[in-house]
Each structure stands twice: as C-alpha cells, then as structure tokens.
XYZ file of C-alpha atoms in Angstrom:
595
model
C 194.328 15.297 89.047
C 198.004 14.316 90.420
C 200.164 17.542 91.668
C 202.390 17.340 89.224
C 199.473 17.966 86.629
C 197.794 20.468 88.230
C 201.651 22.256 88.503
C 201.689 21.584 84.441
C 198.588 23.325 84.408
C 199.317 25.847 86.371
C 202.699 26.679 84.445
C 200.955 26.271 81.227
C 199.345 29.912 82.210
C 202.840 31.421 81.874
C 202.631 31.168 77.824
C 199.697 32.992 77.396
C 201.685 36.088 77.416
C 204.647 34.828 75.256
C 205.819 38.489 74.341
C 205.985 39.432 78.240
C 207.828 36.172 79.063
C 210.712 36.784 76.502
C 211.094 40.499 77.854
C 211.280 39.278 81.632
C 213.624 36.565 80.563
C 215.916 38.907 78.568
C 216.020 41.202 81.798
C 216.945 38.142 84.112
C 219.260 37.427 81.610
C 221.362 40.601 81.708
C 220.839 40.952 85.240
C 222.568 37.487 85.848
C 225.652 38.947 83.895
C 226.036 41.830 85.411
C 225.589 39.790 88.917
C 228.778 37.456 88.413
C 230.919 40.238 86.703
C 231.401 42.160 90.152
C 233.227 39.417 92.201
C 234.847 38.668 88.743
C 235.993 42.443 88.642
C 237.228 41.896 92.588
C 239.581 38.893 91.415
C 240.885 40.249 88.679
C 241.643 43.303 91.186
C 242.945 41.202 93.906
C 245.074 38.591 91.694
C 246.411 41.002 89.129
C 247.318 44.114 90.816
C 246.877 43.510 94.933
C 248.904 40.267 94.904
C 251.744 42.103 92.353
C 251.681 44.855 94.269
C 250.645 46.618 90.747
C 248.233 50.154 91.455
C 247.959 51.837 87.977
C 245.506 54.450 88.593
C 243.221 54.540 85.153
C 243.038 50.888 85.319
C 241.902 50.646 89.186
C 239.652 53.616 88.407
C 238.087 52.129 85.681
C 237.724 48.681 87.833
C 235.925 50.549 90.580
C 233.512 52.287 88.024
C 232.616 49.006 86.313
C 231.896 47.403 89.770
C 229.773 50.060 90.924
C 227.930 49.969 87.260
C 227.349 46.470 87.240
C 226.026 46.802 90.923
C 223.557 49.300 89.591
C 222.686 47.588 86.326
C 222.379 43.936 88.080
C 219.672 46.168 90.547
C 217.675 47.891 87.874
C 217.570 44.937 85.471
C 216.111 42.684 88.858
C 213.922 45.311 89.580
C 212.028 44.962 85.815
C 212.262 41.327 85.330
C 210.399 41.497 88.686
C 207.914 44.121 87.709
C 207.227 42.116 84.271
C 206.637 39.002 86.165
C 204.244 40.568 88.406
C 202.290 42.339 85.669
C 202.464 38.472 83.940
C 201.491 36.756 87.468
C 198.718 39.207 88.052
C 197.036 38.923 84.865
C 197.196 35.002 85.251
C 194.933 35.325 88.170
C 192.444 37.656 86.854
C 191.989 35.101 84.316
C 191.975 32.403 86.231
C 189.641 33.969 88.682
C 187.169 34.955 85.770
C 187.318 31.372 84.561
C 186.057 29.976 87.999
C 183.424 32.299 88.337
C 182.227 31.828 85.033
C 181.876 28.168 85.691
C 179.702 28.580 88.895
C 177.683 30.882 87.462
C 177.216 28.009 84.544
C 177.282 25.509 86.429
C 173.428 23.263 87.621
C 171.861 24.349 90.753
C 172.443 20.799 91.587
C 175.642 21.504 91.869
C 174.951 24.052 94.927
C 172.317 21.245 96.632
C 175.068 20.916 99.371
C 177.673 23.108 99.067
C 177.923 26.055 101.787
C 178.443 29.545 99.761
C 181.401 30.386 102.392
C 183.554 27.572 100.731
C 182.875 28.716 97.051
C 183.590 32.764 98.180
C 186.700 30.942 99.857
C 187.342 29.418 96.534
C 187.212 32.113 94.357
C 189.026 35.109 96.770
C 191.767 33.432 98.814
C 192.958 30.385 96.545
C 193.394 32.511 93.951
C 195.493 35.108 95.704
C 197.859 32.125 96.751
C 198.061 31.211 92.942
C 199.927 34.832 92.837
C 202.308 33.778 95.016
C 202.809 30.753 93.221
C 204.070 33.226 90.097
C 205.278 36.378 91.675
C 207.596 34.314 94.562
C 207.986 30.688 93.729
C 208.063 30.823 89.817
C 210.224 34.184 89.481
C 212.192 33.033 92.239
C 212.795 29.687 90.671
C 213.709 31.522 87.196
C 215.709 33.575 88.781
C 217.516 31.210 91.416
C 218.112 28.375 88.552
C 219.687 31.289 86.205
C 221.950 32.366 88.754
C 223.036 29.043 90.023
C 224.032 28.201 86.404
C 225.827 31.518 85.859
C 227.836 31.431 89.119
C 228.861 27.742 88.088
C 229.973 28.601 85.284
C 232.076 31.528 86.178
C 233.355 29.149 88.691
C 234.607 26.508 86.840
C 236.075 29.192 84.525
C 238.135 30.026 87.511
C 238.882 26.881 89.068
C 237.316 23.403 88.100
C 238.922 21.826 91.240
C 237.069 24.284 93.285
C 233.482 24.237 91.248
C 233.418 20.236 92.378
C 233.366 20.859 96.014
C 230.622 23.385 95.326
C 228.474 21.781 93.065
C 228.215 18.552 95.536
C 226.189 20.992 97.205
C 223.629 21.255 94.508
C 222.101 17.798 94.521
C 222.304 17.507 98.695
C 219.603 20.280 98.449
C 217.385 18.708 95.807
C 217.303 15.664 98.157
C 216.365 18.188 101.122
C 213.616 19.582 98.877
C 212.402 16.352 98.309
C 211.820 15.521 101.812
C 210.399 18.647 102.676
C 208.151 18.746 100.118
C 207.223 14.998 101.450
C 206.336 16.318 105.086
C 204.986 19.375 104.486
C 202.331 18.412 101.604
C 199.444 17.110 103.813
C 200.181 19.881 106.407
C 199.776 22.716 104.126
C 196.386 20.368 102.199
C 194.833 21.116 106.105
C 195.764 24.070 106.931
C 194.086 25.180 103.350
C 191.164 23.183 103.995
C 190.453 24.419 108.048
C 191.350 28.142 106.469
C 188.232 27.261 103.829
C 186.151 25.753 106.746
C 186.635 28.754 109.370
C 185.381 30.872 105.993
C 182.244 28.795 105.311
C 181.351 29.145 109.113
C 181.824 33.146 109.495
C 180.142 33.530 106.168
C 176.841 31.466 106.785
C 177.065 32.688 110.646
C 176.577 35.798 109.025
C 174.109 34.962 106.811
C 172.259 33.814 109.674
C 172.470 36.278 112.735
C 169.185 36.558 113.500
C 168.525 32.879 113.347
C 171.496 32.125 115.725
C 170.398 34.946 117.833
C 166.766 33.975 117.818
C 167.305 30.284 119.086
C 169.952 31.477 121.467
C 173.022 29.410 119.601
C 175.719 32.109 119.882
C 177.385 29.713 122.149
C 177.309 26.438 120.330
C 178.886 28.459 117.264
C 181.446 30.453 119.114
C 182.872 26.988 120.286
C 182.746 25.677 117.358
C 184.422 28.152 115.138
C 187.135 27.774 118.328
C 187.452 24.542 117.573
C 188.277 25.143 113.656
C 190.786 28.267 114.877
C 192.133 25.898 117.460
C 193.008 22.778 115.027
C 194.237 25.182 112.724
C 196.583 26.561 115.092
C 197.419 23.109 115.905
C 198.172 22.469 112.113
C 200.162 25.646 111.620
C 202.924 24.751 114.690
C 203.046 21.219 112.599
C 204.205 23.572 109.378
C 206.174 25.860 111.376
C 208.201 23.083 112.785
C 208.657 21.595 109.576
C 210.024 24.485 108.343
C 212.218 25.358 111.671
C 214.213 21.868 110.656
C 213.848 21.434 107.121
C 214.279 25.487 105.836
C 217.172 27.232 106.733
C 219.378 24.837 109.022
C 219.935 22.727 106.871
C 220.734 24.479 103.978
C 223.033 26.849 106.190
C 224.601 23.501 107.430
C 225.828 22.468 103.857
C 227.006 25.597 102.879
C 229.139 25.564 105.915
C 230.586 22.531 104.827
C 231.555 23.570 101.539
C 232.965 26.957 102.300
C 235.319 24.891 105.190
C 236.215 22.250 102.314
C 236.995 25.546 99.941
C 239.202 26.824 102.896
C 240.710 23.405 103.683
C 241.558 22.973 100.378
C 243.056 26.493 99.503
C 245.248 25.915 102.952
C 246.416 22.660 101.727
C 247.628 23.638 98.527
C 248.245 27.524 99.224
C 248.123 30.490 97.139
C 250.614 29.009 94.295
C 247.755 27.252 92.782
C 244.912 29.388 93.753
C 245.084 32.532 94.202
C 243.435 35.018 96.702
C 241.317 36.763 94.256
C 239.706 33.603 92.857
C 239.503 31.858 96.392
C 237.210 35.455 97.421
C 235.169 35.190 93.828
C 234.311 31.749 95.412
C 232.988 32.726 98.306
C 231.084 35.409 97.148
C 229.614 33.164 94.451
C 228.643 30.382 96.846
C 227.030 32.758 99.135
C 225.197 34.215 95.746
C 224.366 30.534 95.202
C 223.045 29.323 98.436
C 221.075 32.132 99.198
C 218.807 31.465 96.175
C 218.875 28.128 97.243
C 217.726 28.787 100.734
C 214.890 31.377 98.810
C 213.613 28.384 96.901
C 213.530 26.554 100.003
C 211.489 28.934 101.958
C 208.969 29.121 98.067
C 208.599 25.685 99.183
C 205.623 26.346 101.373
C 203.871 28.571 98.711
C 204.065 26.044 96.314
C 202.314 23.483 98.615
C 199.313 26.256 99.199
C 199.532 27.002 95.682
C 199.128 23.353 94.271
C 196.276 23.054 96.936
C 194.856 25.875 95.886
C 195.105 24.903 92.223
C 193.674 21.716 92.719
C 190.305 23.584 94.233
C 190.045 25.830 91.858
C 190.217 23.447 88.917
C 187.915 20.935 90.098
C 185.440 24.180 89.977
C 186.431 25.297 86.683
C 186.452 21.578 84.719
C 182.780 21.131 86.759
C 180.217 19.855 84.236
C 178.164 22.669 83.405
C 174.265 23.521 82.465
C 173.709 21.621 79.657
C 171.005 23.184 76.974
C 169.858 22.604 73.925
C 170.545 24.354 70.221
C 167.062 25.608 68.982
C 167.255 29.168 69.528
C 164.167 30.077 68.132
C 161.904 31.864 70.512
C 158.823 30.203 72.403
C 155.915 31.600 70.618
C 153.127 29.592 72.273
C 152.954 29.682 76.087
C 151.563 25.541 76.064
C 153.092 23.398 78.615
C 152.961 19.499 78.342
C 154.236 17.348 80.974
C 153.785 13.798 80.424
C 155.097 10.609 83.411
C 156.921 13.027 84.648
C 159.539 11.910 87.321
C 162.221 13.642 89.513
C 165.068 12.978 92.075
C 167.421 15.272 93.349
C 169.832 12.776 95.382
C 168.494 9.334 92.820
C 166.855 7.728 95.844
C 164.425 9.560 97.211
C 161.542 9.930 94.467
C 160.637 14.069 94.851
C 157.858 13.912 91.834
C 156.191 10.537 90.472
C 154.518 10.350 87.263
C 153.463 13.630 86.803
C 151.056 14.798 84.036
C 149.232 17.881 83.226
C 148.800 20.199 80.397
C 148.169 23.721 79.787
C 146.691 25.644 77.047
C 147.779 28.568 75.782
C 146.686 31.898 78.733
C 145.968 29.633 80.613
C 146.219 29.787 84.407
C 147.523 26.253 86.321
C 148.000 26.535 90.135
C 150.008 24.157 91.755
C 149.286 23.397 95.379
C 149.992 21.326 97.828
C 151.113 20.495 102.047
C 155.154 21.725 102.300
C 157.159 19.165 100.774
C 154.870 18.014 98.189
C 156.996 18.956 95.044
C 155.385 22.229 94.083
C 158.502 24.056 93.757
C 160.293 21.380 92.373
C 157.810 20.915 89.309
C 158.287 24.754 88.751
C 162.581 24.321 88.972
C 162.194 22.005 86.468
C 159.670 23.883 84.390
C 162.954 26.979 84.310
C 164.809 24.303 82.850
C 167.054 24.260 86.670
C 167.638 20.853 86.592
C 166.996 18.194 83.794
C 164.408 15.990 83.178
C 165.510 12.623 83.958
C 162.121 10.731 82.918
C 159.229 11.749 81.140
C 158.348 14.936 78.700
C 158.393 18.564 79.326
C 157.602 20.533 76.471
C 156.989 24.397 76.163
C 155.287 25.700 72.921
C 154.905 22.064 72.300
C 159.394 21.813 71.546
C 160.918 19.572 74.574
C 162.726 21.636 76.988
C 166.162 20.269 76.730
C 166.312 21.217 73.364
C 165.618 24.764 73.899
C 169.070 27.272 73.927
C 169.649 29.323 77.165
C 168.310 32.317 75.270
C 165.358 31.115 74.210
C 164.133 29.480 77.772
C 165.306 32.349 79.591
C 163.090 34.873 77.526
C 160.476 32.828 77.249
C 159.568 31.896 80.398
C 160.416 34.105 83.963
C 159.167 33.283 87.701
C 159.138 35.211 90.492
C 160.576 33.384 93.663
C 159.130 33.285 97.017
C 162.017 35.097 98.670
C 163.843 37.269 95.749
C 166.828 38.916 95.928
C 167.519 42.604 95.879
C 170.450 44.052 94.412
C 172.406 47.115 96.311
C 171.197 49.108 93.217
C 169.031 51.273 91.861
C 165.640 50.621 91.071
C 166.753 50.656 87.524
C 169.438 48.415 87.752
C 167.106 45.960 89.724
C 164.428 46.202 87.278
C 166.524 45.881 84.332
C 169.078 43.463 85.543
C 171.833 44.936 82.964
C 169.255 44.355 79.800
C 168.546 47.153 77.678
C 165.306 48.252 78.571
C 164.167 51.729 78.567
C 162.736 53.648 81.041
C 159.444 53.941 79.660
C 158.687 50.427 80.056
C 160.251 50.180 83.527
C 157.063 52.711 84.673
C 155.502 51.002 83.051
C 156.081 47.263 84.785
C 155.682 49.470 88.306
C 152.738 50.712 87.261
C 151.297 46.964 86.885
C 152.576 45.530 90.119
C 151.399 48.977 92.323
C 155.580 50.538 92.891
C 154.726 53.349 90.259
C 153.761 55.959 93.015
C 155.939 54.444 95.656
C 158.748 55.196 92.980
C 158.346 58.640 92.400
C 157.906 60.110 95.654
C 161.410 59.129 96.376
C 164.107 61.960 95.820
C 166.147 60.333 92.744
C 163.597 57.826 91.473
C 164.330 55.568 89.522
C 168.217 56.341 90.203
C 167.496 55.558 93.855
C 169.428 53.385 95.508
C 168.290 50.337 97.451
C 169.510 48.630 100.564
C 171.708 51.720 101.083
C 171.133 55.095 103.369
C 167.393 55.074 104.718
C 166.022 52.853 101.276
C 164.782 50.034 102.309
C 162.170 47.352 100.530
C 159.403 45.293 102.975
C 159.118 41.695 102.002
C 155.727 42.663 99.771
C 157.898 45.309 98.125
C 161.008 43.118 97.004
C 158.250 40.415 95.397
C 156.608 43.490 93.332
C 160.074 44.586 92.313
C 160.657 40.596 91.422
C 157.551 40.870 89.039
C 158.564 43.956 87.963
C 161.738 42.386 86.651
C 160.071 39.794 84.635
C 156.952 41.744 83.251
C 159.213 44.084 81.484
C 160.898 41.052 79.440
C 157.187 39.841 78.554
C 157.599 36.317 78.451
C 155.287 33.401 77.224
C 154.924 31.453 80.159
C 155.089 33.288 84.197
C 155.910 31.251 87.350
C 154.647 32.992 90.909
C 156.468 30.687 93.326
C 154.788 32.246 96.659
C 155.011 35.620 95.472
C 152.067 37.018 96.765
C 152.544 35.953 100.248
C 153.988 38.665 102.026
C 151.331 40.932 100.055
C 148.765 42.463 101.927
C 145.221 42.057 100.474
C 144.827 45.594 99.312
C 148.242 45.315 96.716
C 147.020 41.557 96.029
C 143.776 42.773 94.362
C 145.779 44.876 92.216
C 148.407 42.272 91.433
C 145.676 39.957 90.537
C 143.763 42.540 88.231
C 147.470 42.866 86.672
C 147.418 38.898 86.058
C 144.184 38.435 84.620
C 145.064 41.255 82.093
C 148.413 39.334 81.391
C 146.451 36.295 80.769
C 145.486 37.333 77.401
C 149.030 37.299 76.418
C 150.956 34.851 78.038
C 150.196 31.269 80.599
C 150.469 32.200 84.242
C 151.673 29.012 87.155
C 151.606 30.165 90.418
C 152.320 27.886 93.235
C 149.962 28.895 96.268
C 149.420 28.598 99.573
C 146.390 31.068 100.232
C 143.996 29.152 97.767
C 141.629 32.281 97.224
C 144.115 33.804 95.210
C 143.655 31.068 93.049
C 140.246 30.272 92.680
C 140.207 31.804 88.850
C 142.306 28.841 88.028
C 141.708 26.893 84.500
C 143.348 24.109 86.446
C 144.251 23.597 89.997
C 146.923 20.649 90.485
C 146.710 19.088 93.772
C 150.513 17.453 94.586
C 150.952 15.522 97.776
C 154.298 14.017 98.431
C 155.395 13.956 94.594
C 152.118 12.589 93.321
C 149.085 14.129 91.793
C 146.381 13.135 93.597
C 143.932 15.600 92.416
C 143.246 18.092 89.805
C 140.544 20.187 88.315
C 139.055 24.021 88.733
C 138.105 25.608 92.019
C 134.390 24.820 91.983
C 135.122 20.861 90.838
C 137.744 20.324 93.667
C 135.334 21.774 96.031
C 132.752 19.243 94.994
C 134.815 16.400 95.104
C 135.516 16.940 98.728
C 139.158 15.458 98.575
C 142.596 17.078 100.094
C 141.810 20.808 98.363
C 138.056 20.886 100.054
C 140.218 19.818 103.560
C 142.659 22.993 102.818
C 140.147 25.036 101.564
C 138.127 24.352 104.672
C 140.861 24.794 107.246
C 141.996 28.061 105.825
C 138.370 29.140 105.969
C 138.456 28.082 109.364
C 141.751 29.472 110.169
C 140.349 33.293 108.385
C 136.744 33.121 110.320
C 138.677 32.394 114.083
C 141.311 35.769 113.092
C 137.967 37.398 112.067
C 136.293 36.862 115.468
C 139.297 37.538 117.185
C 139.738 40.844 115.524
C 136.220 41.874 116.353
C 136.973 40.686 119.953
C 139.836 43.207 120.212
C 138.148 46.043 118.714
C 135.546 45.740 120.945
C 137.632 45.344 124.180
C 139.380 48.636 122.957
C 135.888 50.400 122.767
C 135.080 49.426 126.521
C 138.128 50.365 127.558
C 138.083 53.773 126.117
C 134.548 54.326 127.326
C 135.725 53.268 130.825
C-alpha cells in the first residue's frame, strides 16, 4: 500500500462521524470570521477616523467592543472546534485499535511462528497513539490552517489586490518547501519508527525472559545490544532533528521576511495616497495570521510521517488473512477421529508430519508419543483445527475439520497445554474464561482434577484472586486449573498435551481415575512422555521424526520390542537408578543420625 493510500485510508475514518464533522466545521467556520474581522475593525479605525483625525465617541466605543468580542468569540469558537475534533480523533483510534486487535486475535497461529510479541504490543499501543496525532494536530491543524489562509486572502484582496499578489507568491514557495521536506524526512521518520518498535520487542521479551538471561549469565550481551538499538536511534533522531533545524522554521520565517519587506517597499514607493495605513497594518497582521499556520503545518509535517508509518503497520495487521473455518455449525456429537495420509509443514520445506494415519473410536483413549521433535504436538495443533490441513483427511465425528464453524470445533473438542496460562483473576474467571457457567459446576470440575479442597480453604474462594498478594499456583496446580477449564465445557474429544508432567504421582492417580471415568463420555489424546501414565491406552501411536513408525496397545508394543520397548526400558531404567539412589540417601541419613 503506497502513502498516499494508506493517508486515503486513514482520512476515510473522519466520515464515520459525519454529524460531529459538520459541527466542528461550522465552529472553524465562525471562528475564521470572527479571526479576520479584528484587523478589519483596526483599518477601518485607523483609515477612517485616525488618518481624518475623526474621534466620535459611540462609534470608537462600539469599534473597541466589537474587537474585544470578536477576540473572545474567535477564542471560544477555536476552543470547541478543537474539543470536537479531539472527541472525533479519539474515537477514530479506539476503533482502529479494536480493529487490530480483533484481527490478531483472528488471525492463524502461523501467523505468530516468527513474530516477537514486543513488536505486535508495539503495534497495537504506540502506533496507534501517533494515529491521534495524525487527527488531533496534523488534520485539525490542516482544517484549520487551509480555512484561515483562504479567509485572510480573501479579506486581503478585498482590501488591496495589488498587495494580496505579493502575498500569495508566498503560498506556493511553501508547498514546494513541504515537498522537499516531506522527501528527506520520510525514510528518517520509517527508522526511527521501526528502531522505536525494535528497542520494544527487546525490553518486552528481555522481560519475558529474566530468569533465562540471568541463568546463562547474558545480562551483558543484551545490555549492549539494546545500546546498540538506543544508540542508532539516537543516531537517527539528530538525522530528523537536523532536517527539521533547516527545513521547519527558517525557511518559512525567511519568505515571510521577504514578503512583508516587498509589502513595505511597495507601500514606500507609492505612499499612503494609494494605500492607506490602516490597510497596509490589516496586511501585516494577516500575513503574520497566515504564515504562522503555515509554519504549524510545517512543524505537523513530522507527525504525519510517524503517522503514515504507523498506518501502514497497523493496516498490514488489520487486512492480515485470518483463521479460515468452515460453515457447519452443528455440534460434534461423536468423539471419532479419522486421519488419513496425513501431511504437515509449517515453513513448506521441511516435512514436520508424513503420511500420517490413525483412527479412533468413539471413548477411546490414543496416546501419542514420541523422542522431542517427533510431531506429537503438531498432530494435536492440527487436531484444534490451529493450522490447516494441507494434505490428507482429518475428520471429527466422521465431518472433515475444515468444514466445521469456530463454534462447533471449539466446544467440541478442548486440550490442555503443557505450559497453560493463568489469568490475574479469580479462580472463577480462570475457570470460566467469561462463559456462563455456574458455580455449581465449577466445584464441580475442581472436584475432578483434586483443587476442590485446595479451593476452599482459601479466604474468598472461588473469588480469590490469582497471581496477586500471597496467591500463587505451582506448575501441577496451573495444569489442574487448565483441565478444570475444559471439563466444565464437556467436550467430545480431550487433548492432554504434557499436562500431567509437573504432577506429582499422588494428584496423577486421581487425575487418571478422573479420565477413565470421562472415557465413557467423551475420546481422550494425551501426548506423553512418562509412558506409565499411558499404559491403559486403546492405541499408543509411536511418531519419530514426522512418521509413524509404530502403533498398537501397551502390552503389543512391548512385545514387538521396537522404539516404545527402548523408551519403556530406559525410563524403567532411569526410575530403578532414582529408586536406589533414594534408598542410598535414606540410609546415609540413618547412620548419620545414629552417629
């Protein structure tokens, strides 16, 4: 998209509020009138009493209250076209902001693969505040300039049309300026937004990752490397400032000298018999009232540049292609999953699954397992519908996935990530997630997944807040609260990605008892790395680097001696050696305390 479309665009935001437009334009309107009638009020003062030497006293009297009320009225009237304009210019970027978020909320995960969060937060919070510059001070001031300029004109060439042509020479001189300002300072102001957006993404994930950075002792190697970002940015921002120093105010100061010298030379040349004193001083108050605008626009300049940059961002997020789904909203009322030469890339080189096929009867129970990197989570991505199938068949309740609606995939079929995230909430709010679920059946999820009694010893319960004050959830807590979430909603089909990992093996019996109960009513998937918990399995699908290269129940696999009896063995290994090494300890401890 060229600038000049993404300005259209932009500008296109102004009609949405057609009423509030017409008011602030009738207010700029008066307000322009009442501007050029006080030097108008001064002339007629100066040329038809000073210069006859003519002092009525109702008449001066009446002159002096006029000017003062026009002063007042020009004030007021500027102060609530600018008040409207804000209240327009505002509501333009609350809409514009809820547009962009709405589209990355919509949009595929692909389209977060490789994308640092800092640069969307940086997206969404600062280039939209520059859009409200681009309405409150370049737009109102461009209104308001252009309005002026043609008012002051006017009244000018009413007075004298020998005088207007010296001025108005002025007029195009500064377009030209404006041109090449606009020329230099473009790709200045397209880095500077860009470095700004870069130092963002680096504080954010920084952040993100403190104890990382900390851990591997890189608090150097990111300090000088957020100095270097600060430090080109500086760099850029001298480039602006100089651009600015030369192409701003000088300039436009120079010209108006130049006119108000050819005003004088010309009202010396010909003297007061053809123009008079009074008109000669409404000229140079009205070129003063006209360059000063100009010199304003000039100086918008600069916030137009950040604004079309900004812009620009922002509507390459908003006009991203979004989530496609299907239109059959009917609910999945069999929990069967078919997956036939089933084949995945994310990046369409590097093959992630290959020819993938399994099925899955309704209840049943399919594990997925597998060395890191072998496509386990992948297969269950696609199975949430997260990315598209791009060959093969994936059907749920024997219907193909891509032709199921948002609705009907999100309530029929839930998983429970590896690493979920907790809200800074309430246990209701996390539980519920903003759906309308009562609180009987919230107790009753927590009862399933073993939070019940952790629940209600707190002070507020369920109204307790999390991640705030002294509330705070262990890894094995925020995965029960994750399948808390999901059992409440009851779907067909349930995906455990990991989620009993950071369990310990007391609250992992449980949570399996509370599985095998769900199995009567909908199919379970979990993706495992301790294969015990899965050794109920109806099916057990063995993945190694995108292929299946075994599959079958606990006891089969076992017998078949392939890659699942060599992980099955090593873990066994791996359990006996902590085993012995626990009894070691305990008995050290005895001798000691006998000693």
């Amino acid at each position: 998209m060229s600038k000049r479309e993404t300005l259209k665009r932009l500008l296109s935001y102004l009609l949405n509020d057609k009423a509030g437009f017409a008011v602030a334009a009738i207010f700029l309107l008066f307000a322009v009138v009442a501007d050029v009638s006080g030097p108008w009020l001064i002339r007629i003062f100066l040329d038809d009493y000073v210069a006859q030497d003519y002092y009525p006293p109702n008449v001066l009297w009446g002159l002096a209250l006029a000017y003062i009320a026009v002063t007042v009225l020009s004030g007021l009237l500027h102060y609530a076209y600018g008040i409207r304009f804000s209240r327009i210019a505002i509501e333009i970027v609350q809409t514009i902001r809820k547009r962009v978020y709405a589209s990355i909320i919509n949009q595929p995960l692909s389209a977060f693969d490789y994308v640092p969060a800092g640069k969307l937060v940086s997206r969404v919070t600062n280039d939209t505040e520059s859009l409200k510059e681009l309405y409150v001070q370049v737009v109102a001031s461009f209104l308001q300039a252009t309005a002026l300029i043609i008012a002051m004109l006017t009244a000018m060439y009413l007075l004298s049309p020998t005088l207007t042509v010296v001025v108005a020479i002025l007029i195009p001189s500064v377009v030209l300026v404006m041109y090449y300002y606009q020329r230099r300072s473009s790709p200045a102001y397209r880095d500077s937004r860009d470095l700004l957006t870069d130092i963002n993404s680096v504080m954010s994930e920084s952040i993100q990752g403190m104890s990382l950075i900390q851990l591997m002792g890189q608090e150097q190697r990111f300090s000088e490397r957020f100095a270097d970002l600060t430090e080109q940015h500086f760099n850029t921002e001298v480039r602006i400032v100089k651009i600015n120093g030369i192409y701003l105010r000088p300039l436009i100061d120079l010209m108006s000298g130049v006119a108000l010298i050819s005003l004088a030379a010309l009202f010396g040349w010909h003297g007061n018999e053809l123009i008079g004193v009074g008109v000669l001083y409404a000229f140079i108050s009205y070129l003063g009232r006209v360059t000063e605008p100009l010199i304003e626009l000039m100086q918008r300049l600069s916030l137009l540049q950040q604004a079309i940059m900004a812009g620009e961002r922002l509507f390459e997020l908003m006009d991203a292609k979004q989530h496609v789904y299907g239109d059959d909203d009917r609910a999945i009322e069999s929990g069967t999953i078919d997956i036939e030469g089933l084949n995945f890339s994310y990046d369409s080189k590097t093959q992630v699954l290959t020819d993938v096929n399994v099925s899955v009867k309704e209840g049943g129970f399919l594990a997925l397992v597998g060395h890191t990197g072998s496509g386990k989570s992948t297969l269950a991505s696609l199975l949430m519908g997260f990315y598209p199938v791009q060959k093969g068949a994936l059907k749920l309740g024997g219907r193909e996935l891509s032709t199921l609606t948002q609705n009907a995939l999100r309530s029929g079929i839930a998983m429970v990530q590896q690493d979920p995230h907790v809200l800074s909430d309430t246990f209701r709010a996390n539980v519920s997630l903003g759906r309308d679920i009562s609180d009987e059946a919230i107790w009753q999820a927590l009862e399933q997944v073993d939070l019940a009694d952790y629940v209600k010893q707190l002070p507020s319960g369920l109204d307790t807040a999390i991640g705030t004050g002294d509330i705070t959830l262990s890894a094995g807590q925020k995965q029960l609260l994750a399948l808390a979430r999901v059992l409440v909603d009851k779907p067909r089909i349930l995906i455990l990605d990991e989620a009993t990992a950071n369990i310990d093996s007391g609250t992992e019996e449980r949570v399996q008892q509370a599985l095998a109960a769900l199995r009567n009513t909908m199919t379970i998937v979990v993706i495992a790395h301790r294969l015990s918990t899965i050794a109920d399995a109806d099916n057990i699908l063995v993945l190694h680097r995108g292929h299946v290269e075994e599959q079958g129940n606990h006891q089969q696999l076992l017998a078949n001696k392939g890659r699942y009896w060599q992980m099955y063995e090593l873990q066994q290994t791996r359990a006996h050696l902590e085993e012995l090494e626990q009894i070691a300890c305990g008995e050290t401890e005895t001798h000691e305390g006998i000693a």
